[in-house]
CSV table of C-alpha atoms in Angstrom, one decimal:
chain,number,residue,atom,x,y,z
A,9,MET,CA,-0.1,0.0,0.0
A,10,SER,CA,1.0,3.4,-0.7
A,11,PHE,CA,1.5,6.2,1.9
A,12,GLU,CA,-1.5,8.2,0.0
A,13,ASN,CA,-3.7,5.2,0.4
A,14,GLU,CA,-2.9,4.9,4.0
A,15,LYS,CA,-3.8,8.5,4.4
A,16,LEU,CA,-7.1,8.1,2.7
A,17,GLU,CA,-7.9,4.9,4.9
A,18,ASP,CA,-6.8,7.0,7.9
A,19,ASN,CA,-9.4,9.8,7.0
A,20,GLN,CA,-12.5,7.1,6.7
A,21,PRO,CA,-14.9,7.9,9.5
A,22,GLU,CA,-14.8,5.5,12.6
A,23,GLU,CA,-18.3,4.2,12.0
A,24,GLU,CA,-17.2,3.2,8.3
A,25,ILE,CA,-14.2,1.4,9.9
A,26,LEU,CA,-16.2,-0.4,12.5
A,27,THR,CA,-18.8,-1.6,9.9
A,28,GLU,CA,-16.1,-2.6,7.5
A,29,GLU,CA,-14.6,-4.6,10.3
A,30,GLU,CA,-17.9,-6.4,11.1
A,31,GLY,CA,-18.4,-6.7,7.5
A,32,LEU,CA,-21.5,-4.5,7.3
A,33,ALA,CA,-22.1,-1.5,5.3
A,34,PRO,CA,-23.4,1.5,7.4
A,35,GLU,CA,-26.9,1.0,6.1
A,36,GLU,CA,-26.9,-2.7,7.1
A,37,HIS,CA,-25.4,-1.8,10.6
A,38,ASP,CA,-28.4,0.5,11.1
A,39,ALA,CA,-30.9,-2.2,10.0
A,40,ALA,CA,-29.3,-4.8,12.1
A,41,GLU,CA,-29.4,-2.5,15.3
A,42,THR,CA,-32.9,-1.6,14.7
A,43,GLU,CA,-33.6,-5.3,14.3
A,44,GLN,CA,-31.8,-6.1,17.5
A,45,SER,CA,-34.0,-3.2,19.2
A,46,LYS,CA,-36.9,-4.4,17.8
A,47,ASP,CA,-36.5,-7.7,19.1
A,48,LYS,CA,-35.4,-6.5,22.5
A,49,LEU,CA,-39.0,-4.4,22.7
A,50,GLU,CA,-40.9,-7.6,21.5
A,51,GLU,CA,-39.2,-9.8,24.1
A,52,GLU,CA,-40.0,-7.1,26.9
A,53,TYR,CA,-43.6,-6.7,25.6
A,54,ASN,CA,-44.0,-10.4,25.7
A,55,LYS,CA,-42.6,-10.7,29.4
A,56,LEU,CA,-44.9,-7.8,30.4
A,57,LYS,CA,-47.8,-9.4,28.7
A,58,ASN,CA,-47.2,-12.6,30.5
A,59,ASP,CA,-46.8,-11.2,33.8
A,60,TYR,CA,-50.1,-9.3,33.2
A,61,ILE,CA,-51.8,-12.3,32.3
A,62,ARG,CA,-50.5,-14.3,35.3
A,63,LEU,CA,-51.4,-11.3,37.9
A,64,TYR,CA,-55.0,-11.2,36.4
A,65,ALA,CA,-55.6,-14.8,36.7
A,66,GLU,CA,-54.1,-14.6,40.4
A,67,MET,CA,-56.4,-11.8,41.4
A,68,ASP,CA,-59.4,-13.6,39.6
A,69,ASN,CA,-58.7,-16.5,41.7
A,70,MET,CA,-58.1,-14.6,44.8
A,71,LYS,CA,-61.6,-12.7,44.0
A,72,LYS,CA,-63.2,-16.3,43.8
A,73,ARG,CA,-61.8,-17.6,47.1
A,74,THR,CA,-62.7,-14.4,48.8
A,75,LEU,CA,-66.2,-14.7,47.8
A,76,GLN,CA,-66.3,-18.4,48.7
A,77,GLU,CA,-65.0,-17.7,52.1
A,78,THR,CA,-67.4,-14.8,52.7
A,79,GLU,CA,-70.3,-17.0,51.8
A,80,LYS,CA,-69.2,-19.7,54.1
A,81,THR,CA,-68.6,-17.3,57.0
A,82,ILE,CA,-72.1,-15.9,56.4
A,83,LYS,CA,-73.6,-19.2,56.1
A,84,PHE,CA,-72.1,-20.7,59.5
A,85,ALA,CA,-72.1,-17.2,61.6
A,86,ILE,CA,-75.1,-18.5,63.5
A,87,SER,CA,-73.8,-21.9,64.4
A,88,SER,CA,-73.0,-20.9,68.3
A,89,PHE,CA,-76.3,-19.3,68.6
A,90,ALA,CA,-77.9,-22.6,67.1
A,91,LYS,CA,-76.2,-24.9,69.4
A,92,GLU,CA,-77.6,-22.9,72.2
A,93,LEU,CA,-81.0,-23.4,70.9
A,94,LEU,CA,-80.6,-27.2,70.5
A,95,GLY,CA,-80.9,-27.5,74.3
A,96,VAL,CA,-84.3,-25.7,74.1
A,97,ALA,CA,-85.4,-28.0,71.4
A,98,ASP,CA,-84.4,-31.0,73.6
A,99,ASP,CA,-86.3,-29.5,76.5
A,100,MET,CA,-89.7,-29.2,74.5
A,101,GLU,CA,-89.4,-32.8,73.2
A,102,ARG,CA,-89.2,-34.0,76.9
A,103,ALA,CA,-92.0,-31.8,77.9
A,104,ILE,CA,-94.0,-33.0,75.1
A,105,ALA,CA,-93.1,-36.8,76.0
A,106,ALA,CA,-93.9,-36.1,79.8
A,107,MET,CA,-97.2,-34.6,78.8
A,108,SER,CA,-98.3,-37.2,76.4
A,109,ASP,CA,-98.1,-39.6,79.3
A,110,ASN,CA,-100.8,-37.8,81.1
A,111,SER,CA,-102.7,-36.1,78.3
A,112,GLU,CA,-106.1,-35.6,80.3
A,113,SER,CA,-104.8,-33.0,82.5
A,114,CYS,CA,-102.0,-31.5,80.3
A,115,ALA,CA,-103.9,-31.3,77.0
A,116,GLU,CA,-103.9,-27.6,76.5
A,117,LEU,CA,-100.5,-27.3,77.6
A,118,LEU,CA,-99.4,-29.8,75.4
A,119,LYS,CA,-100.8,-28.2,72.3
A,120,GLY,CA,-99.1,-24.9,73.3
A,121,VAL,CA,-95.8,-26.7,73.7
A,122,GLU,CA,-96.1,-28.6,70.2
A,123,LEU,CA,-96.9,-25.4,68.5
A,124,THR,CA,-93.9,-23.7,69.9
A,125,GLN,CA,-91.7,-26.6,68.9
A,126,ASN,CA,-93.4,-26.6,65.5
A,127,GLU,CA,-92.3,-22.6,65.4
A,128,LEU,CA,-88.7,-23.7,66.6
A,129,THR,CA,-88.4,-26.3,63.9
A,130,LYS,CA,-89.6,-23.8,61.0
A,131,ALA,CA,-87.0,-21.3,62.3
A,132,PHE,CA,-84.3,-24.0,62.3
A,133,GLU,CA,-85.1,-25.0,58.7
A,134,LYS,CA,-85.1,-21.2,57.7
A,135,PHE,CA,-81.4,-21.1,58.8
A,136,GLY,CA,-80.7,-24.7,57.3
A,137,ILE,CA,-80.5,-26.4,60.7
A,138,LYS,CA,-82.0,-29.9,60.4
A,139,ARG,CA,-82.4,-32.8,62.6
A,140,PHE,CA,-81.2,-36.3,61.5
A,141,ASN,CA,-82.2,-39.6,62.8
A,142,HIS,CA,-80.4,-42.8,62.0
A,143,ILE,CA,-82.1,-45.3,64.3
A,144,GLY,CA,-82.0,-48.8,62.7
A,145,GLN,CA,-79.2,-47.9,60.5
A,146,LYS,CA,-75.5,-48.5,61.0
A,147,PHE,CA,-73.5,-46.4,63.5
A,148,ASP,CA,-71.6,-43.6,61.7
A,149,PRO,CA,-68.8,-42.0,63.8
A,150,ASN,CA,-69.3,-38.7,61.7
A,151,TYR,CA,-72.7,-38.3,63.0
A,152,GLU,CA,-73.3,-40.0,66.3
A,153,ARG,CA,-71.5,-40.7,69.5
A,154,VAL,CA,-72.1,-44.2,71.2
A,155,VAL,CA,-73.0,-43.8,74.8
A,156,GLN,CA,-74.1,-47.1,75.5
A,157,GLU,CA,-73.8,-50.6,73.9
A,158,ILE,CA,-76.6,-53.4,74.4
A,159,ASP,CA,-76.7,-56.9,73.5
A,160,ASP,CA,-79.6,-57.2,71.1
A,161,LYS,CA,-80.0,-60.6,69.3
A,162,LYS,CA,-82.6,-59.2,66.7
A,163,ALA,CA,-80.1,-56.5,65.6
A,164,GLU,CA,-77.0,-56.7,63.7
A,165,SER,CA,-73.6,-55.4,65.5
A,166,GLY,CA,-73.1,-51.7,65.0
A,167,THR,CA,-76.9,-50.8,64.6
A,168,ILE,CA,-78.4,-47.9,66.3
A,169,LEU,CA,-81.2,-48.9,68.5
A,170,ALA,CA,-82.1,-45.8,70.4
A,171,GLU,CA,-81.2,-42.0,70.3
A,172,LEU,CA,-80.6,-40.3,73.8
A,173,GLN,CA,-80.1,-36.9,72.2
A,174,ALA,CA,-80.8,-35.8,68.7
A,175,GLY,CA,-78.2,-34.9,66.2
A,176,TYR,CA,-78.4,-31.8,64.0
A,177,VAL,CA,-76.7,-30.5,61.0
A,178,ILE,CA,-76.4,-26.9,59.6
A,179,HIS,CA,-76.0,-26.8,55.8
A,180,ASP,CA,-74.5,-30.2,55.5
A,181,ARG,CA,-72.1,-29.6,58.3
A,182,ILE,CA,-72.4,-31.1,61.9
A,183,LEU,CA,-73.7,-28.8,64.5
A,184,ARG,CA,-74.1,-31.8,67.1
A,185,GLU,CA,-73.6,-35.5,67.1
A,186,ALA,CA,-76.4,-37.6,68.2
A,187,MET,CA,-76.0,-39.6,71.5
A,188,VAL,CA,-77.2,-43.1,70.5
A,189,VAL,CA,-77.5,-46.6,71.8
A,190,VAL,CA,-75.9,-49.3,69.6
A,191,ALA,CA,-76.3,-52.9,69.3
A,192,ARG,CA,-73.2,-54.9,70.4
């Protein structure tokens, strides 16, 4: 190379020198840079879009869970109050049973207590409280508590023979187990 050619080469702009070293013309270099920038923006956009979708789904699930928990809380909020009323229901049943044995002198009182019991039962039903009775069925530890076992040759072992205290559910959840007598 001659000295003149070296001078010309030295006077080239830096950008041209760099692009020539990379093997790209200045226009191609700008296009490649633009393409890289575009790819980078698309990648960032996709990441943000995925993050948004995930967060949206998470918020939607949290909203659904909160609604379910709120419904459960409202549905079962009266449980402690209902448990207190079960004793009243038991006492009314005992009063009716005692009066029915001596029905001549207690006819009006019996009628009044039965009407009161019917109102209590309606109030229970309004709030999803139901009595269950499994006499004659197999003992289920989820619903009953065995208080006594009796030898009974007629009944199969584990069969409920009598109920000493009624069992109740509130919206398919046990409010109180029944106390039962079971065949041995």
